[in-house]
Every structure is written in C-alpha cells, then in structure tokens.
Coordinates of C-alpha atoms and ligand atoms in Angstrom, one line a residue:
X1 CA -0.1 0.0 0.1
X2 CA 1.4 3.5 -0.8
X3 CA 1.8 5.7 2.2
X4 CA 0.8 9.2 1.2
X5 CA 2.6 11.7 3.5
X6 CA 1.7 15.3 4.0
X7 CA 4.5 17.4 2.9
X8 CA 7.2 18.5 5.1
X9 CA 6.0 22.2 5.2
X10 CA 2.7 21.2 6.6
X11 CA 4.0 18.8 9.0
X12 CA 6.4 21.5 10.4
X13 CA 3.6 24.2 10.5
X14 CA 1.6 21.8 12.5
X15 CA 4.2 20.9 14.8
X16 CA 5.5 24.6 15.7
X17 CA 4.9 26.4 18.8
X18 CA 1.4 27.9 18.2
X19 CA -0.1 31.0 20.0
X20 CA -3.2 32.9 20.1
X21 CA -3.6 36.2 17.9
X22 CA -4.3 39.0 20.0
X23 CA -3.6 42.7 18.9
X24 CA -1.6 41.6 16.0
X25 CA 0.9 39.7 18.2
X26 CA 1.1 35.9 18.8
X27 CA 0.8 35.3 22.6
X28 CA 0.5 32.3 25.0
X29 CA -2.7 31.6 26.5
X30 CA -3.1 33.0 30.0
X31 CA -3.6 29.5 31.5
X32 CA -0.7 28.0 29.7
X33 CA -2.6 25.0 28.6
X34 CA -2.4 23.3 25.3
X35 CA -4.8 21.2 23.0
X36 CA -3.4 18.3 21.3
X37 CA -4.2 18.2 17.6
X38 CA -4.6 15.1 15.5
X39 CA -4.5 13.7 12.0
X40 CA -7.8 11.7 11.8
X41 CA -6.5 9.5 9.0
X42 CA -3.7 8.1 11.0
X43 CA -4.6 8.9 14.7
X44 CA -1.2 10.7 14.9
X45 CA -0.6 13.5 17.2
X46 CA 0.4 16.3 15.0
X47 CA 0.9 19.3 17.3
X48 CA -0.5 21.4 20.0
X49 CA -2.4 24.8 20.1
X50 CA -3.1 27.0 23.1
X51 CA -6.1 26.4 25.0
X52 CA -7.6 29.8 25.2
X53 CA -10.0 30.4 28.4
X54 CA -12.5 33.1 29.3
X55 CA -9.5 35.4 30.4
X56 CA -8.1 35.2 26.8
X57 CA -11.3 35.6 25.2
X58 CA -11.6 38.8 27.5
X59 CA -8.3 40.2 26.4
X60 CA -9.1 39.7 22.7
X61 CA -12.6 41.2 22.9
X62 CA -11.2 44.2 24.7
X63 CA -8.8 44.7 21.9
X64 CA -11.5 44.2 19.4
X65 CA -13.5 46.7 20.9
X66 CA -10.7 49.3 21.1
X67 CA -10.0 49.0 17.4
X68 CA -13.7 49.2 16.6
X69 CA -14.2 52.3 18.7
X70 CA -10.9 53.9 17.6
X71 CA -11.9 53.2 14.0
X72 CA -8.8 51.8 12.8
X73 CA -10.7 49.6 10.4
X74 CA -14.2 50.8 10.1
X75 CA -12.9 54.2 9.7
X76 CA -10.7 53.5 6.6
X77 CA -12.0 54.6 3.3
X78 CA -14.1 51.7 1.9
X79 CA -11.7 51.5 -1.3
X80 CA -8.9 51.0 1.1
X81 CA -10.6 48.2 3.1
X82 CA -11.4 46.6 -0.4
X83 CA -7.7 46.8 -1.3
X84 CA -6.7 44.8 1.7
X85 CA -9.5 42.3 1.3
X86 CA -8.5 41.9 -2.3
X87 CA -4.8 41.2 -1.1
X88 CA -5.9 38.9 1.4
X89 CA -7.8 36.9 -1.2
X90 CA -4.8 36.8 -3.3
X91 CA -2.6 35.7 -0.5
X92 CA -5.0 32.8 0.0
X93 CA -4.9 32.0 -3.5
X94 CA -1.1 32.1 -3.4
X95 CA -1.1 29.8 -0.5
X96 CA -3.8 27.6 -1.6
X97 CA -1.8 24.3 -1.8
X98 CA -0.5 24.8 1.6
X99 CA -4.0 25.8 3.2
X100 CA -5.4 22.8 1.6
X101 CA -2.7 20.4 2.8
X102 CA -3.4 21.7 6.3
X103 CA -7.1 21.0 6.0
X104 CA -6.4 17.5 4.8
X105 CA -3.8 16.9 7.6
X106 CA -6.2 18.2 10.3
X107 CA -9.5 17.5 8.9
X108 CA -9.0 14.5 6.9
X109 CA -10.9 15.6 3.9
X110 CA -9.9 14.4 0.4
X111 CA -7.5 16.3 -1.7
X112 CA -10.4 17.2 -4.3
X113 CA -12.5 18.9 -1.7
X114 CA -9.9 20.7 0.1
X115 CA -8.5 22.2 -3.2
X116 CA -12.1 23.1 -4.2
X117 CA -12.8 24.8 -0.8
X118 CA -9.7 26.8 -0.5
X119 CA -10.0 28.0 -4.2
X120 CA -13.5 29.1 -3.5
X121 CA -12.4 30.9 -0.3
X122 CA -9.9 33.1 -2.2
X123 CA -12.7 34.2 -4.5
X124 CA -15.2 34.6 -1.7
X125 CA -12.7 37.1 0.2
X126 CA -12.3 39.0 -3.1
X127 CA -16.1 39.1 -3.8
X128 CA -16.3 40.8 -0.3
X129 CA -13.6 43.2 -1.3
X130 CA -16.2 44.3 -3.8
X131 CA -18.8 44.3 -1.3
X132 CA -16.9 46.7 0.9
X133 CA -17.4 49.7 -1.6
X134 CA -21.2 48.9 -1.9
X135 CA -22.5 49.5 1.5
X136 CA -24.5 52.7 1.8
X137 CA -27.9 53.8 2.8
X138 CA -30.9 55.3 0.9
X139 CA -32.2 58.9 0.8
X140 CA -35.9 59.1 1.7
X141 CA -36.2 62.9 1.4
X142 CA -38.7 62.9 -1.3
X143 CA -41.1 60.7 0.7
X144 CA -40.8 62.3 4.1
X145 CA -40.9 66.0 3.2
X146 CA -44.7 66.2 2.8
X147 CA -45.6 67.7 6.4
X148 CA -45.3 71.0 7.7
X149 CA -41.4 71.5 7.6
X150 CA -39.0 70.6 5.1
X151 CA -37.1 67.3 6.1
X152 CA -34.0 65.7 4.7
X153 CA -34.0 62.0 5.5
X154 CA -31.7 59.3 4.9
X155 CA -30.4 55.9 6.2
X156 CA -26.7 55.0 7.1
X157 CA -25.4 51.4 7.0
X158 CA -22.9 51.0 9.9
X159 CA -20.9 47.9 11.1
X160 CA -22.6 46.1 14.0
X161 CA -19.5 46.4 16.2
X162 CA -17.4 43.5 17.6
X163 CA -18.2 40.2 16.1
X164 CA -17.5 36.7 17.7
X165 CA -17.1 34.1 15.0
X166 CA -17.5 30.6 16.2
X167 CA -16.3 27.9 13.7
X168 CA -16.9 24.0 13.3
X169 CA -14.6 21.5 12.3
X170 CA -15.9 20.1 9.1
X171 CA -14.6 23.0 6.5
X172 CA -12.0 24.7 8.4
X173 CA -10.6 27.3 6.1
X174 CA -13.9 27.7 4.0
X175 CA -15.9 28.6 7.1
X176 CA -13.4 30.8 8.5
X177 CA -13.5 32.9 5.3
X178 CA -17.3 32.7 5.1
X179 CA -17.5 34.7 8.3
X180 CA -14.4 36.8 8.3
X181 CA -14.8 38.3 5.0
X182 CA -18.4 39.8 5.2
X183 CA -17.4 40.9 8.7
X184 CA -14.5 42.6 7.4
X185 CA -16.2 44.0 4.5
X186 CA -18.9 45.7 6.9
X187 CA -16.1 47.2 9.0
X188 CA -16.5 45.1 12.1
X189 CA -13.5 44.1 14.5
X190 CA -13.8 40.4 15.5
X191 CA -12.7 37.6 17.6
X192 CA -12.5 34.0 16.0
X193 CA -12.9 30.9 17.9
X194 CA -11.8 27.9 15.6
X195 CA -13.1 24.3 16.4
X196 CA -10.8 22.6 18.8
X197 CA -10.3 19.7 16.4
X198 CA -9.2 21.9 13.4
X199 CA -7.5 25.0 14.6
X200 CA -4.4 25.0 12.1
X201 CA -5.6 26.5 9.0
X202 CA -7.2 29.3 10.9
X203 CA -3.8 30.1 12.4
X204 CA -2.4 30.2 9.1
X205 CA -5.1 32.5 7.7
X206 CA -4.3 34.7 10.8
X207 CA -0.7 35.2 9.6
X208 CA -2.0 35.9 6.1
X209 CA -4.3 38.6 7.4
X210 CA -1.4 40.3 8.9
X211 CA 0.6 39.9 5.6
X212 CA -2.4 41.3 3.8
X213 CA -2.4 44.5 6.0
X214 CA -5.4 44.0 8.2
X215 CA -4.6 46.4 11.0
X216 CA -3.6 44.7 14.3
X217 CA -6.5 44.0 16.6
X218 CA -9.1 43.8 14.0
X219 CA -8.9 40.1 13.5
X220 CA -8.1 38.1 16.8
X221 CA -8.1 34.4 17.2
X222 CA -8.4 32.3 20.3
X223 CA -8.1 28.8 19.9
X224 CA -9.8 26.7 22.7
X225 CA -12.5 24.5 23.9
X226 CA -16.2 25.1 23.9
X227 CA -15.9 27.1 27.0
X228 CA -13.9 29.7 25.3
X229 CA -16.7 30.0 22.7
X230 CA -19.2 30.3 25.6
X231 CA -17.1 33.1 27.0
X232 CA -17.3 35.0 23.6
X233 CA -21.2 34.4 23.7
X234 CA -21.5 35.8 27.2
X235 CA -19.2 38.7 27.0
X236 CA -20.9 42.1 27.0
X237 CA -18.6 43.9 24.8
X238 CA -19.5 41.6 22.0
X239 CA -22.1 42.8 19.7
X240 CA -22.7 39.9 17.3
X241 CA -22.2 36.2 17.2
X242 CA -22.0 34.1 14.0
X243 CA -21.9 30.6 14.9
X244 CA -21.8 27.4 12.6
X245 CA -22.2 24.0 14.3
X246 CA -24.7 21.9 16.2
X247 CA -28.4 22.8 16.9
X248 CA -27.9 22.1 20.5
X249 CA -25.1 24.5 20.8
X250 CA -27.1 27.0 18.9
X251 CA -29.8 26.8 21.2
X252 CA -27.4 27.5 24.1
X253 CA -26.0 30.4 22.2
X254 CA -29.5 31.9 21.8
X255 CA -30.2 31.7 25.6
X256 CA -26.7 33.0 26.6
X257 CA -26.7 35.9 24.1
X258 CA -29.8 37.4 25.8
X259 CA -27.5 39.1 28.4
X260 CA -26.8 42.0 26.3
X261 CA -29.3 41.1 23.3
X262 CA -26.2 40.6 20.9
X263 CA -27.3 39.9 17.3
X264 CA -26.9 36.2 16.3
X265 CA -26.5 34.3 13.0
X266 CA -26.8 30.6 13.2
X267 CA -25.9 28.0 10.6
X268 CA -26.9 24.8 12.3
X269 CA -27.5 21.2 11.5
X270 CA -29.7 19.6 8.9
X271 CA -31.5 16.3 7.9
X272 CA -32.0 17.2 4.4
X273 CA -34.2 15.3 2.0
X274 CA -33.1 13.9 -1.4
X275 CA -35.7 13.1 -3.7
X276 CA -35.7 10.8 -6.9
X277 CA -38.8 10.8 -9.1
X278 CA -39.4 7.8 -11.4
X279 CA -38.4 9.8 -14.4
X280 CA -35.2 11.0 -13.1
X281 CA -32.0 10.5 -15.4
X282 CA -30.4 7.9 -13.4
X283 CA -26.9 8.6 -14.5
X284 CA -27.2 11.7 -12.7
X285 CA -29.6 10.8 -9.8
X286 CA -27.8 7.7 -8.4
X287 CA -24.2 9.3 -8.0
X288 CA -25.9 12.6 -7.1
X289 CA -28.1 10.9 -4.3
X290 CA -25.0 9.0 -3.0
X291 CA -22.8 11.8 -2.9
X292 CA -25.2 14.4 -1.5
X293 CA -24.7 12.5 1.8
X294 CA -21.3 10.8 1.2
X295 CA -19.2 13.9 0.5
X296 CA -16.8 14.8 3.2
X297 CA -18.0 11.5 4.7
X298 CA -21.3 13.0 5.6
X299 CA -19.7 15.7 7.8
X300 CA -21.7 18.3 5.8
X301 CA -24.6 20.3 7.4
X302 CA -26.7 20.0 4.2
X303 CA -26.3 16.2 3.5
X304 CA -29.0 14.8 1.8
X305 CA -29.3 11.8 4.3
X306 CA -33.0 11.1 3.9
X307 CA -33.3 9.6 0.5
X308 CA -36.9 9.3 -0.7
X309 CA -37.3 7.3 -4.1
X310 CA -40.7 7.2 -6.0
X311 CA -41.8 3.4 -6.0
X312 CA -41.0 2.3 -9.5
X313 CA -37.3 3.5 -9.4
X314 CA -37.0 2.4 -5.8
X315 CA -35.0 -0.9 -6.4
X316 CA -32.9 0.4 -9.2
X317 CA -31.9 3.4 -6.8
X318 CA -31.2 1.3 -3.9
X319 CA -28.8 -1.0 -5.6
X320 CA -27.2 1.8 -7.8
X321 CA -26.5 3.8 -4.6
X322 CA -25.2 0.6 -2.7
X323 CA -23.0 -0.2 -5.7
X324 CA -21.7 3.4 -5.8
X325 CA -21.1 3.3 -2.1
X326 CA -18.9 0.1 -2.4
X327 CA -17.1 1.6 -5.3
X328 CA -15.9 4.7 -3.2
X329 CA -12.3 4.5 -2.2
X330 CA -12.0 5.4 1.4
X331 CA -8.7 6.4 2.7
X332 CA -6.1 9.2 3.5
X333 CA -7.0 12.4 1.9
X334 CA -3.3 12.9 0.7
X335 CA -3.9 9.9 -1.8
X336 CA -5.3 11.5 -5.0
X337 CA -7.6 8.5 -5.5
X338 CA -9.4 8.9 -2.3
X339 CA -12.9 9.8 -2.5
X340 CA -13.8 9.8 1.1
X341 CA -11.7 10.6 4.1
X342 CA -11.9 9.5 7.8
X343 CA -14.3 11.1 10.5
X344 CA -12.9 13.8 12.4
X345 CA -12.4 11.9 15.8
X346 CA -12.9 8.7 17.5
X347 CA -15.8 10.3 19.3
X348 CA -17.3 11.1 15.9
X349 CA -16.8 7.6 14.5
X350 CA -18.4 6.0 17.5
X351 CA -21.4 8.5 17.3
X352 CA -21.8 7.3 13.7
X353 CA -21.5 3.7 14.3
X354 CA -23.9 4.2 17.3
X355 CA -26.5 5.4 14.8
X356 CA -26.0 2.6 12.3
X357 CA -26.4 0.2 15.4
X358 CA -29.6 1.8 16.4
X359 CA -30.9 1.6 12.9
X360 CA -30.2 -2.2 12.9
X361 CA -31.9 -2.6 16.2
X362 CA -35.1 -0.7 14.9
X363 CA -35.2 -2.9 11.8
X364 CA -33.3 -1.1 9.2
X365 CA -31.6 -3.3 6.6
X366 CA -28.0 -2.3 5.8
X367 CA -27.5 -2.8 2.0
X368 CA -23.9 -1.5 2.0
X369 CA -21.1 -0.5 4.5
X370 CA -22.4 -0.6 7.9
X371 CA -19.0 -0.8 9.7
X372 CA -15.7 0.9 10.3
X373 CA -12.7 0.3 7.9
X374 CA -9.8 -1.8 9.3
X375 CA -6.8 -0.3 10.5
X376 CA -5.7 3.2 11.9
X377 CA -7.8 6.3 11.3
X378 CA -11.4 7.1 12.1
X379 CA -12.9 5.6 9.0
X380 CA -16.5 4.5 8.6
X381 CA -17.5 2.9 5.1
X382 CA -20.4 4.6 3.4
X383 CA -23.5 3.0 4.5
X384 CA -27.0 2.6 3.0
X385 CA -29.9 1.8 5.0
X386 CA -33.1 0.4 3.6
X387 CA -36.4 -0.6 5.2
X388 CA -36.4 2.5 7.4
X389 CA -39.4 4.5 8.7
X390 CA -39.9 8.1 9.8
X391 CA -39.8 7.3 13.5
X392 CA -36.4 5.8 13.7
X393 CA -33.6 7.8 15.1
X394 CA -31.5 7.4 11.8
X395 CA -34.4 9.2 10.1
X396 CA -34.9 12.0 12.5
X397 CA -31.5 12.9 14.0
X398 CA -28.5 14.6 12.2
X399 CA -25.7 11.7 12.0
X400 CA -23.0 13.7 10.5
X401 CA -21.6 10.6 8.9
X402 CA -21.7 8.7 5.7
X403 CA -25.0 7.0 6.2
X404 CA -28.1 7.4 4.0
X405 CA -31.5 6.0 4.8
X406 CA -33.8 5.1 1.7
X407 CA -37.5 5.3 1.7
X408 CA -40.0 4.4 -1.1
X409 CA -42.7 7.0 -2.0
X410 CA -45.9 7.3 -3.9
X411 CA -46.3 10.7 -5.4
X412 CA -45.4 14.5 -5.0
X413 CA -47.7 14.9 -2.1
X414 CA -46.1 12.2 -0.1
X415 CA -42.6 13.4 -1.0
X416 CA -43.4 16.9 0.2
X417 CA -45.1 15.5 3.5
X418 CA -42.1 13.3 4.3
X419 CA -39.3 15.9 3.1
X420 CA -40.9 18.6 5.4
X421 CA -41.5 16.2 8.5
X422 CA -38.3 17.3 10.2
X423 CA -37.2 19.9 12.6
X424 CA -34.6 21.0 10.2
X425 CA -34.7 23.0 6.9
X426 CA -31.3 23.5 5.6
X427 CA -31.4 22.1 2.1
X428 CA -32.8 19.5 -0.2
X429 CA -32.1 18.0 -3.8
X430 CA -34.6 16.7 -6.3
X431 CA -33.9 14.7 -9.2
X432 CA -36.4 14.7 -12.2
X433 CA -36.8 15.2 -15.9
X434 CA -40.0 16.8 -15.5
X435 CA -39.7 20.7 -15.1
X436 CA -43.3 21.2 -13.8
X437 CA -42.5 18.7 -11.1
X438 CA -39.1 20.3 -10.3
X439 CA -40.5 23.9 -9.9
X440 CA -43.6 22.8 -8.0
X441 CA -41.7 20.8 -5.4
X442 CA -39.1 23.6 -5.1
X443 CA -41.8 25.9 -3.9
X444 CA -43.4 23.3 -1.5
X445 CA -40.1 22.0 0.5
X446 CA -39.4 24.2 3.5
X447 CA -35.6 24.5 3.2
X448 CA -33.2 27.3 2.5
X449 CA -31.8 25.7 -0.5
X450 CA -33.3 23.3 -3.2
X451 CA -30.9 21.7 -5.8
X452 CA -32.7 20.3 -8.9
X453 CA -30.5 17.7 -10.6
X454 CA -27.5 18.5 -8.7
X455 CA -26.5 18.8 -5.0
X456 CA -24.1 20.7 -2.8
X457 CA -23.8 23.7 -5.3
X458 CA -23.0 26.8 -3.2
X459 CA -22.0 30.0 -4.9
X460 CA -20.8 33.3 -3.5
X461 CA -23.7 35.2 -5.0
X462 CA -26.4 32.9 -3.6
X463 CA -27.4 33.1 0.2
X464 CA -27.3 29.9 2.2
X465 CA -28.9 29.2 5.6
X466 CA -31.8 27.4 7.2
X467 CA -35.6 27.4 7.7
X468 CA -36.7 26.0 11.2
X469 CA -34.1 24.6 13.6
X470 CA -31.4 24.6 10.8
X471 CA -30.6 28.3 11.8
X472 CA -31.2 32.1 11.7
X473 CA -30.0 34.2 8.7
X474 CA -28.2 33.7 5.6
X475 CA -24.4 33.6 4.9
X476 CA -22.9 34.2 1.5
X477 CA -24.1 36.7 -1.0
X478 CA -24.5 40.5 0.0
X479 CA -27.0 38.9 2.5
X480 CA -24.0 38.0 4.5
X481 CA -22.8 41.5 4.9
X482 CA -26.2 42.6 6.3
X483 CA -25.5 40.3 9.1
X484 CA -22.7 42.7 10.1
X485 CA -24.6 45.9 9.7
X486 CA -26.9 48.2 11.6
X487 CA -29.3 50.6 9.9
X488 CA -29.4 54.2 11.2
X489 CA -32.3 56.7 10.2
X490 CA -31.2 60.2 10.2
X491 CA -33.8 63.2 9.9
X492 CA -32.6 66.8 9.4
X493 CA -35.3 69.5 9.7
X494 CA -34.2 72.2 7.2
X495 CA -35.0 75.8 8.4
Ligands
NAP501 P1 -20.4 22.0 18.4 O1 -20.4 21.4 19.5 O2 -21.7 22.7 18.0 O3 -19.2 23.0 18.0 C1 -19.1 24.1 17.0 C2 -18.3 25.2 17.6 O4 -18.8 25.7 18.8 C3 -16.8 24.7 18.0 O5 -15.9 25.6 17.8 C4 -17.1 24.4 19.6 O6 -15.9 24.4 20.3 C5 -18.0 25.8 19.8 N1 -18.7 25.4 21.1 C6 -19.0 24.4 21.9 N2 -19.8 24.5 22.9 C7 -20.1 25.8 23.0 C8 -20.7 26.9 23.7 N3 -21.5 26.3 24.7 N4 -20.9 28.1 23.3 C9 -20.1 28.6 22.2 N5 -19.4 27.8 21.6 C10 -19.4 26.5 21.7 O7 -20.3 20.9 17.4 P2 -19.3 19.6 17.4 O8 -19.2 19.3 19.0 O9 -18.0 20.0 16.8 O10 -20.1 18.5 16.7 C11 -21.3 18.0 17.2 C12 -22.2 17.9 16.2 O11 -22.7 19.0 15.7 C13 -21.9 17.0 14.9 O12 -21.8 15.7 15.2 C14 -22.9 17.5 14.0 O13 -24.0 16.6 14.1 C15 -23.1 18.9 14.5 N6 -22.2 19.8 13.6 C16 -22.7 20.7 12.6 C17 -22.1 21.4 11.9 C18 -22.8 22.2 10.6 O14 -22.1 22.7 9.8 N7 -24.2 22.4 10.7 C19 -20.8 21.7 11.9 C20 -20.1 20.9 12.9 C21 -20.8 20.0 13.6 P3 -15.3 22.9 20.5 O15 -14.8 22.7 19.0 O16 -14.2 23.2 21.2 O17 -16.2 21.9 21.0
MG502 MG1 -17.5 20.2 21.0

C-alpha cells in the first residue's frame, strides 16, 4: 500500500509552537494549557495549540472593542478596506496548496475537496472586497418631506461592532472565510474561535491577514474548547455572534446571548431530503443522491441523508446507490484516488457507528457498508440503510457521517409531506426530468436551498442558510454583509 505523507512544510507548521493572535501579536494563553491536535486519517498527534480560556477571550474582545471604537478599520475609506481584502484573497490563492494540505492533514478531507474549498475561499474574500465599496444607505427625502417642515431624511449602514465568530471542524478554512470576509467588508472588528479539532488553517489564515495589511487587533484568533466559545457569547462587549455548528449549541447560544441581546446568525444542523422521481435521469440521480450524503464522509450540514425514491425506481436506486457506495475509495486524503476521508475523531466515529447500530436494532436493513474500515484512522465505510421509517432515530437525527436512509414514496404529495416532516430545513435535492414537477416541488419544500438535478452547489452570489431549526439568517451573497451591519435613520429638519 502506498503511504501518502503530508509534505514537510505542513508537518512543520502543525508542529510549531502555536500561539493566540491578539492585537496583531502571537501570545501564549493565560492559563498556559495546550490542546493536542490529531491527523484523523492516522490517529497520529501532529501538534498543540493554546487552550484559550475566558481570560484570553476577554483580552481579545477588549482589543477588538478598542480597534472598533478607535475606527482603525471601520474608519478606513471603503476602497482602502477593499484593497486589503483583495490582497488577502490573493494571498489565500498564493498559499492555496498549503492551506488545502493543512485541512487535509487536520480534518482528513480528500484532496479534491480541500482544493475546491480553498480556491473558492480566495474568490469569496475578493467578492467581499467588492462588497466593501457597496455599503451605503438610501435617501428618503422625497417621501418624508410632505408635512409642515422641510425634511432631509436618509439611512446609514454601519458596522454592528465587535463580532464573535465560532467555527466548526467540517470545513475549516472555508467557514473561516465565509464569516471573516463579510465581517471585514462591513467594518467590524472580530474574535474568531476555531473548532478545537481543526485550528491549524485558521492560525495560518491569521498570519496571512497580517501580511495582507489587516490592522492589528481587527482579527483576533483564540483557539480553545467550547468554554472559550461560551465566554465569547457571554461577553458584554461583543455585539454579534455568528456560529456554525450543532443545533444543541445553537440553542445554548440563543439563551446566553440574551445578556446584552447581541445579534446572532446561526448555521446549524440538517437532515436534508433527497428526492428521486421515477422519471429522473439515473446517470445523474444515483451518484448525485449518493454523494449528497457521502461528500466529506457525511460531515456536511446540508447532507441529503434522507433519500426518498418514487416506487417504480426504488429497487434500481437502492442497488445503484449501494454499488456506488461500495465503489468509493475510502482512505487518506493525501492519496489523490481517495473519495472519502475519515471522520474527524474517535468520538464522531463512535457516534456514527452508534447510529448505524440503532438503525439495525430498529429494523433497518444494511445494504452497503455498516461498519468501520480496518486499521488506523477514524474511517466508517459509506453506508446505505433500507427498510427505514420516519420514527427511527436514523431518520430523525443528524448523523454527520456517511449514512443514507432510503424510503419508497408514492407521489409528490407524499414526497413533500415526508421531506418537510423534520425539525430541520437547511437544504434539499430533487432529481427529475419533468420541469413542472421540479419547480412545483421547489416551492413546497421548507428549506433554505433546493438543488434540482445537482447537489451541494454553493455560490458566493447565492445566500445559504436554514429554515426551522437549521438556523437564523443567511450567509454568502450580499446578505452575509447585512449580518454585520446596523441601519440608522437620520432626519434633518431644514430651516
Ligand atoms: P459544536 O459543539 O456545535 O461545535 C461548534 C463550535 O462551537 C466549536 O468551535 C465548539 O468548540 C464551539 N462550542 C461548543 N460549545 C459551545 C458553547 N457552549 N458556546 C459557544 N461555542 C461552543 O459541534 P461539535 O461538537 O463539533 O459537533 C457535534 C455535532 O454538531 C456533529 O456531530 C454534527 O451533528 C453537528 N455539526 C454541525 C455542523 C454544521 O455545519 N451544521 C458543523 C459541525 C458539527 P469545540 O470545538 O471546542 O467543541
Ligand atoms: Mg465540542
């Protein structure tokens, strides 16, 4: 077997003495504790990052507050902020191979995914360079000047203040940029709390921010456990939290943010439906339905893990998806032939295996996978469960692993009823050759995104986010900048 080693540069970066980024300087955590970081494909320890605590968060928030109040970033001319964002995007592109390698090493994702995510991130940063110069209010003078006195009235769009950005582990550099770029465009100062499992690319992106010319103290990065995230949410000098992660933590954040009523954007879990009509083009539908769940080994918030197939096509789709699952190469992300990497941790692997066991015990039939792969690394083979029903845990709860549950359905009404019978509403995909069905069902599914004859397409121009318990607000697009802005109305009585 070929051993695919991360290149020396990435290994050295992982192993170096990491620090927190506060006020443009790399500093130790106050408590001096460290968090061990692993390669999930080999279970090997690859480095340590500081265990930031509430005290470190407090330091970072105070610095962000000062830079915000002093206007070192928000006070720059929009075109000057834009130039720095553009330079930051160019630096991400220049260092794309290194950032992708870091995410492969630390998250386990396969090369094609890491390369795609980092290339997109460079473009996202530059997109928000453009957005920085397009933030302005509107003039309402014509409409409000009707009364006794003459009024000049207009709105201002102002940055919300200090933003706390809390990141998950499933798309480390991508989610960093999805939050940091619009917050920068808006003129916010920020504190970023990466996931404990995948802090490395965020620290490298911190170095690149300095190189791009983002002023000291505008982006602060505090690595740490969930208690550091909680301290950020609790902090009275933070005006805004943007969080991506589990629905459970999302609910805690809503409760805690009540202290100073900080604004919140939440991108939470999902249990997306994937629907295949009888008339679908099976060359597209079968691999599409499979990869809508298996991509990144199912560690994707929008995973289409509930597969509903119209009755006539059911047997063909189940066997097609099972064959496809069996054909996927599972392995180390550095191997270019790898299609699926490991899960992030032993805990996540055990959680996913627990779901498969619960499906079995509730009567589901395992038609592909169903177990872990032999050897080192947190691998679970892509799994297809048939004979499932809506009450089973595997159909109700987000698994965040490579597990699809397939159910036969009669017609569009039943598809819509089952698709919507979930507390989530992040995304959905539909395979059909009938345009009427496609557009009709797109309007009936209660989810933030509908993919027709495709899956997982995200584009910087298109907002992404959840209905119901999949979250609050939208990321990507110009909508994401709105998350970091307040609107002020100004009335001037002219005499
Ligand atoms: P999580 O606990 O929601 O973690 C997400 C981020 O929030 C991490 O940075 C985490 O820090 C931090 N955090 C944890 N507790 C916090 C608190 N009380 N206040 C503020 N921040 C807090 O998710 P997880 O433990 O990594 O994964 C658990 C499950 O969440 C997964 O199995 C999956 O179902 C779901 N998930 C969903 C997404 C998504 O994109 N929708 C992404 C990741 C996970 P630590 O890393 O130190 O815990
Ligand atoms: Mg956690």
